Every structure is written in structure tokens, then in C-alpha cells.
Coordinates of C-alpha atoms in Angstrom, one line a residue:
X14 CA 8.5 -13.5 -6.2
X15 CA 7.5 -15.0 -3.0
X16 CA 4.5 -14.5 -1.8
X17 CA 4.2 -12.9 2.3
X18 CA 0.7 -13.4 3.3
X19 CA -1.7 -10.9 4.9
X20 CA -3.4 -13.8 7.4
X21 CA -5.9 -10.9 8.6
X22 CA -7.8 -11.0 4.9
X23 CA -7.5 -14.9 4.3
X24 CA -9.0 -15.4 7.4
X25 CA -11.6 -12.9 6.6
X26 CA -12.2 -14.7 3.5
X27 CA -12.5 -18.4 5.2
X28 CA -14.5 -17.3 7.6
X29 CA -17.8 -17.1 4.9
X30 CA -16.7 -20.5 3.4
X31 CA -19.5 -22.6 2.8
X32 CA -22.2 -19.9 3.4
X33 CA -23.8 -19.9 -0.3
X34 CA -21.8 -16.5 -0.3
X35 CA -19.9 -14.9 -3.1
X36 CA -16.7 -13.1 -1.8
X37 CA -16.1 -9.9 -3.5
X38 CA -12.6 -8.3 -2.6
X39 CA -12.4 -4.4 -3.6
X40 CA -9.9 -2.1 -3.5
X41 CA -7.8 0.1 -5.6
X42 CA -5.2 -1.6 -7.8
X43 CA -1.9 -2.7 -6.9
X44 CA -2.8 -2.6 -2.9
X45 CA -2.1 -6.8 -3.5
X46 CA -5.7 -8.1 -4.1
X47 CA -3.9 -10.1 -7.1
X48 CA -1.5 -11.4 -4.4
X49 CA -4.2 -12.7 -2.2
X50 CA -6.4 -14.1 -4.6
X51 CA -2.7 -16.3 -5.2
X52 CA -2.0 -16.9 -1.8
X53 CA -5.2 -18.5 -1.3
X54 CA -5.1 -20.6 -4.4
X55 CA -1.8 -22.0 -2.7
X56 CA -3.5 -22.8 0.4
X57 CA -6.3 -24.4 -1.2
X58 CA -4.7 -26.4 -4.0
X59 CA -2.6 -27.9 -0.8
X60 CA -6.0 -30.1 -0.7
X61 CA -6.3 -32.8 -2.9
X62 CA -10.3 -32.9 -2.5
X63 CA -9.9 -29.4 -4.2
X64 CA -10.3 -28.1 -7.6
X65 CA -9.1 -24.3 -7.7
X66 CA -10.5 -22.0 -10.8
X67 CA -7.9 -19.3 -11.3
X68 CA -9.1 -16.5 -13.8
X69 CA -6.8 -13.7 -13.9
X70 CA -7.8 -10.7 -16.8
X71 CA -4.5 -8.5 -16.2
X72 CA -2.6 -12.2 -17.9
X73 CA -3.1 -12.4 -21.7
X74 CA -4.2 -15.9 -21.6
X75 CA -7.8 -14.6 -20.1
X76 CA -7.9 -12.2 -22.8
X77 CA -10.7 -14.4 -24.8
X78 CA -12.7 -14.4 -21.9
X79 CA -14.5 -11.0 -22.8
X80 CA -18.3 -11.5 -21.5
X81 CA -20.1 -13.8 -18.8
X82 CA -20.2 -16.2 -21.9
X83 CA -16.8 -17.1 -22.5
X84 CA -17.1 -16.8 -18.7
X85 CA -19.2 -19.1 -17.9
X86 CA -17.8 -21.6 -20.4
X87 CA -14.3 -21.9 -19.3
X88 CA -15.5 -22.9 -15.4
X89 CA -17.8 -25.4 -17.1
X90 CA -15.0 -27.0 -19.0
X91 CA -13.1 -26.8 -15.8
X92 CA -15.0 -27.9 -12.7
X93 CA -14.7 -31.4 -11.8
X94 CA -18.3 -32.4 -10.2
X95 CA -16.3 -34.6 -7.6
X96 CA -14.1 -31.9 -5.7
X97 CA -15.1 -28.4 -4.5
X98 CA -14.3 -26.0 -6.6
X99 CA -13.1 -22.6 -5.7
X100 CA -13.4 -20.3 -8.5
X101 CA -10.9 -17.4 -7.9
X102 CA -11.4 -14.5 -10.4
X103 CA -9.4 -11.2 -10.4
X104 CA -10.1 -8.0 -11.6
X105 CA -14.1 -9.3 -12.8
X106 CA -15.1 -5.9 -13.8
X107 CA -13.4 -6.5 -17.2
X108 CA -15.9 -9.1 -17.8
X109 CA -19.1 -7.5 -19.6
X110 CA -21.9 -9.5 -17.6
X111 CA -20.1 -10.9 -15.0
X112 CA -23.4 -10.9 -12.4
X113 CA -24.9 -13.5 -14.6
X114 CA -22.0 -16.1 -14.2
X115 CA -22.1 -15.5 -10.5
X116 CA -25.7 -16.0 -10.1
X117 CA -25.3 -19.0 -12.0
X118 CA -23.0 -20.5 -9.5
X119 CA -23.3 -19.3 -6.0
X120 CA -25.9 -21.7 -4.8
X121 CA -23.8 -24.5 -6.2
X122 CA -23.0 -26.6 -3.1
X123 CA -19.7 -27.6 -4.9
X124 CA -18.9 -23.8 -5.9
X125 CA -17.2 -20.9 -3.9
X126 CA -17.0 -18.1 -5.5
X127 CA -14.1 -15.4 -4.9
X128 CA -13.9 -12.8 -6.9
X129 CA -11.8 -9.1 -6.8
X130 CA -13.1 -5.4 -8.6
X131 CA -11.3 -2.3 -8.3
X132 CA -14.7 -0.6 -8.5
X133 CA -17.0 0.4 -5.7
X134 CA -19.9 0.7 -8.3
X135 CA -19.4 -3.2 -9.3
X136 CA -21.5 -4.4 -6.2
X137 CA -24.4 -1.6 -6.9
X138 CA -25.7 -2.2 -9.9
X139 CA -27.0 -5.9 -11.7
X140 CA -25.2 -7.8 -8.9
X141 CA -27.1 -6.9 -5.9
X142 CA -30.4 -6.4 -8.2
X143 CA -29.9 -10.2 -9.4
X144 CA -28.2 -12.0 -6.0
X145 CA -29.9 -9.3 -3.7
X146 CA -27.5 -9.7 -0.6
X147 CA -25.9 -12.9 -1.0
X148 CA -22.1 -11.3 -1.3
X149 CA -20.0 -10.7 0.9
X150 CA -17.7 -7.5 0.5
X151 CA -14.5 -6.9 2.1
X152 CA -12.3 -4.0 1.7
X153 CA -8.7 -4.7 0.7
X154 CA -6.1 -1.8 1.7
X155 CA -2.6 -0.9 1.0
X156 CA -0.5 -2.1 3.7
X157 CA -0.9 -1.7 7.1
X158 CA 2.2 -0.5 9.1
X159 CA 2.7 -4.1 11.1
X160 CA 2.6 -5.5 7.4
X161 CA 5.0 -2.7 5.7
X162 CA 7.4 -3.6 8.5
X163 CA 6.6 -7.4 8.1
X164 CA 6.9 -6.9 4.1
X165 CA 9.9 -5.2 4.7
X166 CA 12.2 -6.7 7.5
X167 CA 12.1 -3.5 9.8
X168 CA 12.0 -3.2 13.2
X169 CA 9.0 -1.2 14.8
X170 CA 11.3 2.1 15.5
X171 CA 10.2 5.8 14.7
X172 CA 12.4 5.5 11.7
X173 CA 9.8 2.9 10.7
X174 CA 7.1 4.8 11.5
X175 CA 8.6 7.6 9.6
X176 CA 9.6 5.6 6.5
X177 CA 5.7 3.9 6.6
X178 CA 4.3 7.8 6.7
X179 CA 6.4 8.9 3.8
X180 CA 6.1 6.1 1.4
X181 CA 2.8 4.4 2.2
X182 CA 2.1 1.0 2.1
X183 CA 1.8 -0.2 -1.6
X184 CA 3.2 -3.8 -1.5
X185 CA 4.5 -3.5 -4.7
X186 CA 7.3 -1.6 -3.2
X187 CA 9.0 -4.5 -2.0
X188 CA 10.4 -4.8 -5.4
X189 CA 11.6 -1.4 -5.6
X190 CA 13.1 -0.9 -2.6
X191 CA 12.1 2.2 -0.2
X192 CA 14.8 4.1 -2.5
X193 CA 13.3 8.0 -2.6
X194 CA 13.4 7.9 -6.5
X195 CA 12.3 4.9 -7.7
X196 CA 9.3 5.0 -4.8
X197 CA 7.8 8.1 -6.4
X198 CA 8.4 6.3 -9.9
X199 CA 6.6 3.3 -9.2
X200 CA 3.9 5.9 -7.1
X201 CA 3.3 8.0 -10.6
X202 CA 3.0 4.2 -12.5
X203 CA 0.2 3.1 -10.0
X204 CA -1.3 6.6 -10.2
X205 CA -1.3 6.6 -13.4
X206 CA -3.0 3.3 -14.0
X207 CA -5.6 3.5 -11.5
X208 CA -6.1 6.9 -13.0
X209 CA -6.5 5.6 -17.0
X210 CA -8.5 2.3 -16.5
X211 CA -10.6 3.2 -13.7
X212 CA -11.5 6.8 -14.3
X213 CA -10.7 8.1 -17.5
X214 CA -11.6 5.0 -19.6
X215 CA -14.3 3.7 -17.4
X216 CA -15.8 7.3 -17.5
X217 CA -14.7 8.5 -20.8
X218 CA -13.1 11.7 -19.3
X219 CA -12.5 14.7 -21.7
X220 CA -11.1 17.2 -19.1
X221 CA -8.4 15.0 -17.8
X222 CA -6.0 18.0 -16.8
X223 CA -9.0 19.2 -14.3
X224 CA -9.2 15.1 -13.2
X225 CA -5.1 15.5 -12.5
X226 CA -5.3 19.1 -10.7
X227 CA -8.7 17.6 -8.6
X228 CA -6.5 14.7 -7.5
X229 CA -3.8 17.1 -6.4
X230 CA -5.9 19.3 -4.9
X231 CA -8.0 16.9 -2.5
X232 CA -4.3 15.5 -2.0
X233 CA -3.3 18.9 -0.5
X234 CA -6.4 19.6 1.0
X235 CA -6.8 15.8 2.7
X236 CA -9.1 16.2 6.0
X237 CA -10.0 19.2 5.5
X238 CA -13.7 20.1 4.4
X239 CA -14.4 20.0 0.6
X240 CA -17.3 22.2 -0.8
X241 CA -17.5 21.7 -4.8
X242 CA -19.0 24.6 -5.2
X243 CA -16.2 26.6 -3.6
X244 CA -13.9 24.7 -6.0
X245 CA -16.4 25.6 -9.1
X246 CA -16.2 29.6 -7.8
X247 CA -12.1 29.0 -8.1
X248 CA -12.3 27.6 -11.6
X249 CA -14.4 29.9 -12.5
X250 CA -12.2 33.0 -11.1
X251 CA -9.3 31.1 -12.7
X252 CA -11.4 31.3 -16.1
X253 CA -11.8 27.7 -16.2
X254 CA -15.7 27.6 -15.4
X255 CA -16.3 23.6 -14.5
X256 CA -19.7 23.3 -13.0
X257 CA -20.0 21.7 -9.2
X258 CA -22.0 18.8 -11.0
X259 CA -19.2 17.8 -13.3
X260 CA -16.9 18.6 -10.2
X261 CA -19.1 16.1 -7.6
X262 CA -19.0 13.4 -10.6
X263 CA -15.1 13.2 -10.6
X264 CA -14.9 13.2 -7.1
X265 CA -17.3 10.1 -7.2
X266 CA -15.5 8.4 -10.1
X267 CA -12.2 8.9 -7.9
X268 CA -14.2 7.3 -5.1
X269 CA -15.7 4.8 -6.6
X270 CA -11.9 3.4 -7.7
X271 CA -10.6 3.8 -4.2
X272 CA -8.0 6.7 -4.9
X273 CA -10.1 8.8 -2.4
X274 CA -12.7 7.6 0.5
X275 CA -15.5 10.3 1.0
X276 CA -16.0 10.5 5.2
X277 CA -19.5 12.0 5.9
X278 CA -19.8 14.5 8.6
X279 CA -22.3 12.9 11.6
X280 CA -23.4 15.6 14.2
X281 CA -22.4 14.2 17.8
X282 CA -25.6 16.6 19.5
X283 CA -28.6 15.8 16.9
X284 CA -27.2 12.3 15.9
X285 CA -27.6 12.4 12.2
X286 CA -25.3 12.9 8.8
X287 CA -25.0 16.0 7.7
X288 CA -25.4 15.8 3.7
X289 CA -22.4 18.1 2.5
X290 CA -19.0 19.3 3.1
X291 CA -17.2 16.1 3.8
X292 CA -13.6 15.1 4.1
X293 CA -11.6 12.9 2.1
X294 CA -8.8 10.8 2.6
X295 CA -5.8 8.6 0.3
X296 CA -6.1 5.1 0.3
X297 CA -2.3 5.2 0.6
X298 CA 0.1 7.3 2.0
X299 CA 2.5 7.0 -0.3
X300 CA 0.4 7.7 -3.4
X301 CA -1.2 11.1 -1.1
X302 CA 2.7 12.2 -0.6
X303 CA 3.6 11.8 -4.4
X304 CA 0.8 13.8 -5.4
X305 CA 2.1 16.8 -3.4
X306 CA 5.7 16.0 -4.0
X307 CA 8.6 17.5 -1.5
X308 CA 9.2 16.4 2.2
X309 CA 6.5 19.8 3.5
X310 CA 7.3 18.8 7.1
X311 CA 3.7 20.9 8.0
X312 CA 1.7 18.4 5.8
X313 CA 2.6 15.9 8.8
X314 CA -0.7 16.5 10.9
X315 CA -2.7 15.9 7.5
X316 CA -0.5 12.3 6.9
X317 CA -0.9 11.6 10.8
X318 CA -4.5 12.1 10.4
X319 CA -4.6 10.0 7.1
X320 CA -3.1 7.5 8.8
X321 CA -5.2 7.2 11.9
X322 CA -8.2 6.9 9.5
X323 CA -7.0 4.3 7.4
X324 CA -6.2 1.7 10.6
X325 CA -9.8 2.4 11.8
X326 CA -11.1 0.8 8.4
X327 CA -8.2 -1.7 9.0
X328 CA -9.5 -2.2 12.2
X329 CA -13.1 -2.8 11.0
X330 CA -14.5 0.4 12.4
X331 CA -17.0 2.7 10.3
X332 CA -16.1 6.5 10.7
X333 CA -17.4 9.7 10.5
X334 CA -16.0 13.0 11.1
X335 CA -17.8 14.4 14.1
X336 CA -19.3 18.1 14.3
X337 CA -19.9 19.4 17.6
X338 CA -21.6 22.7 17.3
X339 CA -18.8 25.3 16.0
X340 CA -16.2 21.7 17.4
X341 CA -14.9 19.2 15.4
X342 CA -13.6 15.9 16.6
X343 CA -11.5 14.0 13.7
X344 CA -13.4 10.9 14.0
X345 CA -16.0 8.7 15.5
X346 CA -15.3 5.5 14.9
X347 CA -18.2 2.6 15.1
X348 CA -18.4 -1.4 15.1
X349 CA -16.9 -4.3 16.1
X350 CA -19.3 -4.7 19.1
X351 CA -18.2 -1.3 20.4
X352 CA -21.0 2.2 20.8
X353 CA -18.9 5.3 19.4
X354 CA -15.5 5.9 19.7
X355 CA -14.5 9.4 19.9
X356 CA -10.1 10.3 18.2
X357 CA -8.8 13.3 17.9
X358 CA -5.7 13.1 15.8
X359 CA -2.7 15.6 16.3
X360 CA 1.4 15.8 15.6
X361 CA 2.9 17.2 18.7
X362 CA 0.7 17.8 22.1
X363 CA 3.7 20.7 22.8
X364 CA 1.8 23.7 23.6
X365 CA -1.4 24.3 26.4
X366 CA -3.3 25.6 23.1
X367 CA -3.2 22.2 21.4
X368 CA -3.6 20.5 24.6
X369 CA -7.2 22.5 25.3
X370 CA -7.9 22.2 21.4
X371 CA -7.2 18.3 21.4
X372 CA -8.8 17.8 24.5
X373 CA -10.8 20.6 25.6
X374 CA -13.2 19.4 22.1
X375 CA -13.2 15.9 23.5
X376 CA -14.5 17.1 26.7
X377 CA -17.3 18.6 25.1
X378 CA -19.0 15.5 24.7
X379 CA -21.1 14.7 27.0
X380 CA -21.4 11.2 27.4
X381 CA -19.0 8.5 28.5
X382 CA -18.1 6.5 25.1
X383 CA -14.1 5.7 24.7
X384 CA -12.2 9.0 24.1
X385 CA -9.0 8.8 22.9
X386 CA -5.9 11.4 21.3
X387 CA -3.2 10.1 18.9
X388 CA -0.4 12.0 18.4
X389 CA 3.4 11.2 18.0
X390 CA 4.1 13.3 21.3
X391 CA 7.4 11.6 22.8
X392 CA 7.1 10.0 26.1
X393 CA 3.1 9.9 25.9
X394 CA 2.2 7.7 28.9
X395 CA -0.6 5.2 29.9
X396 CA -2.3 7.9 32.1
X397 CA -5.7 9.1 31.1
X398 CA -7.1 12.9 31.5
X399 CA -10.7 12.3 33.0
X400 CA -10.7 9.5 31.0
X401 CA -9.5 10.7 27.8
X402 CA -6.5 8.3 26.6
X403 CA -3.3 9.7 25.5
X404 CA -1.9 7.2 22.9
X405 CA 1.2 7.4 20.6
X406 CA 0.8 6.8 17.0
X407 CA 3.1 3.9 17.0
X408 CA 0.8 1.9 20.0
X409 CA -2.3 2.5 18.4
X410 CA -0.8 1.4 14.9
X411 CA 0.3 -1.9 16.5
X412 CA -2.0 -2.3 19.1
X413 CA -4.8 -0.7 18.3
X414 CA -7.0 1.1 21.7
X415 CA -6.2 -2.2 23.5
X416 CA -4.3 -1.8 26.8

């Protein structure tokens, strides 16, 4: 299969070339780390002055490689002293011991180090003990909507944006076509997999039909604030008792694979996190929609909101959810150079009672940071509403809050 490259990683990657950095690229599997760990290895082998490493534990021919020994031996019996040698590794977490390896290498003026992990908890434990902050991390996601229509061959149209909402942006689905069936097949596959190796197995799960209804529910319940002691009272009632520690644990372990991102709240007033009740959102789209199954046309705000949140991170921002006294404000969005960014996310601006919800909470902020709605209203406009921007979904997932 032909590779189509995602230039906005690689050049994220070459940019810390050189630095005496090791590159860590996390996400959750199948979003196409694997892909760009081989698209790099193309552009680099293009050099004859370089001598690419390629280490791949999902192929059976890396299966000896087991700990940071057999590790370590095979780029020794590799590396030619006279090139540089990019040592591309996917899926390291299978390695028992991995950190050593790395620390061994990353000050090696002829060794660059690129590695991927489809576990948060990978960078928070022996590696950043042994190489304190000499990594850098960056955060791979499913497909962003310029590169479904890129992987694709659509045309940016609100069928696109339609097709992009409802079946997410796993890459893999460029094999499968953006058929309704075999989608939600290939969706359960991924699910699945992510689901055995990176929870279950990792975590040795015993309860794994409360794992599967917990996915489902923060699926149904995505941006809206989750309390695990509310969901311990249900169990309980339901004469399933789970306690909210076991709860908070899976919720982690789904975290820490990238099903899920936990957003913190941040109060807007008394600038500071509050420490429960977040929100959470799906990586992808696609694998969100599958989990609730059916087209449930008033899920669309929830999807819209997903959305938004997932081309902030694409985008480089941090977010929160902001909490304005008994207000909330869908995001605030921080980085890239930029003081807070306030987005309210919404279907349809079609009423004057979403209008003063969307805006009215927007206007109760008191300062003059960027303030912005997103909503797929037809005809929204360039106009402003003292200085609160209007922008359509489709503009902001192309163009971002530029002008």
C-alpha cells in the first residue's frame, strides 16, 4: 500500500534532529504511528550518508527481541560507525527495559533515536527517572479532516464534513472504504485491540464486561461531566457494587492508551484546576460513533464538540473546559504564543435561546482574550458580535481561527 504522508508530524519530528533528543511518538494504535515511523525511514534512507535502524514488534521477525538486551544487541550488530544512524523503533513498550537501550544511545552524536508507545505511562516511569527530560513527546492523532479528505480524494463539501463526523479519521480506513458496514467492522477490530493489549492485558482486567459498558458509557456521555462516584451509586443500585477507586483506575488505564483524553476543568474567575468532575473526549470519531451505534442525529452537538477538541490538540493548543461561576464555556484553549482562547462549541445557532446561551456565556468573561463560537450554522459570516467570532465548523477545521 502506498504510503500518503502527514508532512505536519515529519516536520515535527525533524525539527529536534540533532538535539541529543529522543523522539517518542504516542498515540493509540492504528491512528498511523507505524505508517510514519515508515515514511520517515523512506525519506531518510533517500541519503546515502545514512544508516536507518527499523525495529518493528507488531512483525514476527522482531519477535526475539524481548528485553533491552536483545535490544541493544541487534543496533550494535547494525550501526555502521561511519553514517548517522537513525534508529526507528515502533511499538517499544513490548520491549521489557527499553529505557536502558535508550539511555545508552541518546548522547551518541551518530544516533537519533525515534521511537513510538501506545502508552501514556511509558514516558512516566524509568525513562524520565533515567534521561530526566531529554525526550521529546509528540502526540500522534487519528486523522485530521484536511488529511481524511487528502487520504481519501474528497472535496471539502458538507458531505465531507459529514462523512469525516460519522466515521472518524482512522487511516486505516482507506483500505476499507467509507462503506457503513465494513467501517464499523474494522472500528470493533481497532476497539477491540486497543481494548486487549493495552488495557486488559497490560492491567490484567478481571471485570472486563464493566471495562466494555465504561467505554460505552463515557462514549454516550462524551463532554459531559463525569463523577465516578455517581457512576459507583448506579452500579451499586443496579446490584453491581464497583467501588469509585476501581472505577477512576479504568478510566485511567483507558487514558493512559489514548481511547479517552481526560480535560480538567480550569475556573476562568479564580484561575486554577479544579481537581474533579472532568470531561472526556474520543480520540476518534469514528471509534466514539461505533460505540453508540445508530445515526442518533441529537448526538451531533456531542461529535461537533469532540471534534472541535481534537483540532485544538491538532492545532498544538492545551485545553481545559472552563467554569464560569454556575457558566461553562467548552474550552479554553492555550499555546502556540497565544494568552487564552475562549470556544464555545454548538450545532445550529437557530434560536435567540442558543444564541444568548452560546454567547451570552462568552460575554461573561471579562477580559479581552480571542472569543470565538463554532457551530455548523449555514451562512455564518465573517462579522464578529462585540468581538466574539462566529466561525463555521468547516473554516475552523481547515483554517483554523486565522482570518
Amino acid at each position: 500500500m502506498k504510503i500518503i504522508e502527514r508532512p505536519t508530524y515529519i516536520e515535527k519530528i525533524q525539527r529536534y534532529f540533532g538535539r541529543n533528543t529522543i523522539i517518542i511518538l504516542t498515540g493509540q494504535r492504528r491512528v498511523g504511528k507505524s505508517y510514519l515511523l515508515r515514511s520517515l525511514r523512506e525519506r531518510l534512507s533517500s541519503n546515502p550518508d545514512n544508516n536507518v535502524i527499523f525495529i518493528d514488534k507488531e512483525k514476527k521477525e522482531f519477535d526475539p527481541i524481548l528485553s533491552y538486551v536483545e535490544l541493544t544487541s541487534y543496533i550494535d550488530s547494525n550501526r555502521k560507525p561511519e553514517s548517522m544512524n537513525y534508529v526507528l523503533i515502533d511499538e517499544i513498550q513490548d520491549i521489557a527495559g527499553f529505557e536502558r537501550s535508550l539511555r545508552a544511545y541518546y548522547e551518541e552524536d551518530d544516533v537519533q533515536l525515534v521511537v513510538t508507545g501506545s502508552n501514556s505511562k511509558m514516558l512516566s516511569g524509568e525513562l524520565s527517572t533515567l534521561i530526566g527530560g531529554r525526550y521529546k513527546e509528540i502526540y500522534v492523532q487519528s486523522l485530521s479532516y484536511e488529511e481524511f479528505l487528502l487520504f481519501h480524494g474528497l472535496e471539502d463539501n458538507d458531505d465531507s464534513l459529514t462523512a469525516f463526523l460519522r466515521f472518524g479519521g482512522l487511516p486505516g480506513l482507506v483500505r476499507t472504504g467509507l462503506n457503513v458496514d465494513d467501517v464499523l467492522e474494522y472500528q470493533s477490530d481497532v476497539l477491540n485491540t486497543v481494548l486487549l493489549k493495552d488495557v486488559i492485558l497490560r492491567h490484567r482486567i478481571r471485570n472486563v464486561p464493566f471495562l466494555q459498558n465504561l467505554v460505552r458509557y463515557l462514549a454516550d456521555n462524551t463532554g459531559k461531566l463525569i463523577s465516578a462516584s455517581n457512576i459507583a451509586k448506579y452500579m451499586k443500585s443496579a446490584n453491581n457494587p464497583i467501588s469509585t477507586g476501581v472505577i477512576l483506575n479504568y478510566i485511567g488505564y483507558l487514558c493512559e492508551s489514548f481511547v479517552t483524553r481526560r480535560v480538567n476543568r480550569y475556573d476562568i474567575h479564580g484561575k486554577r484546576l479544579f481537581e474533579n468532575n472532568d470531561k472526556y473526549y474520543f480520540q476518534d470519531l469514528g471509534l466514539r460513533n461505533s460505540l453508540v451505534r445508530g445515526t442518533r442525529s441529537f448526538d451531533i452537538e456531542k461529535v461537533i464538540e469532540n471534534a472541535v477538541y481534537n483540532h485544538l490538540l491538532y492545532m498544538g493548543y492545551s485545553v481545559t473546559v472552563g467554569q464560569l461561576k454556575d457558566k461553562e464555556i467548552d474550552f479554553v484553549a492555550t499555546g502556540n504564543g497565544r494568552g487564552p482562547i475562549y470556544i464555545q462549541a454548538a450545532y445550529l445557532i437557530a434560536s435567540e435561546d442558543t444564541y444568548k446561551r452560546e454567547f451570552g456565556n462568552l460575554r461573561e468573561i471579562k477580559d479581552n482574550h480571542p472569543k470565538f463560537v463554532i457551530s455548523m450554522s449555514p451562512l455564518v459570516g465573517d462579522g464578529d458580535d462585540a468581538g466574539i467570532r462566529h466561525l463555521s465548523l468547516r473554516r475552523f477545521l481547515t483554517r483554523g481561527f486565522d482570518d
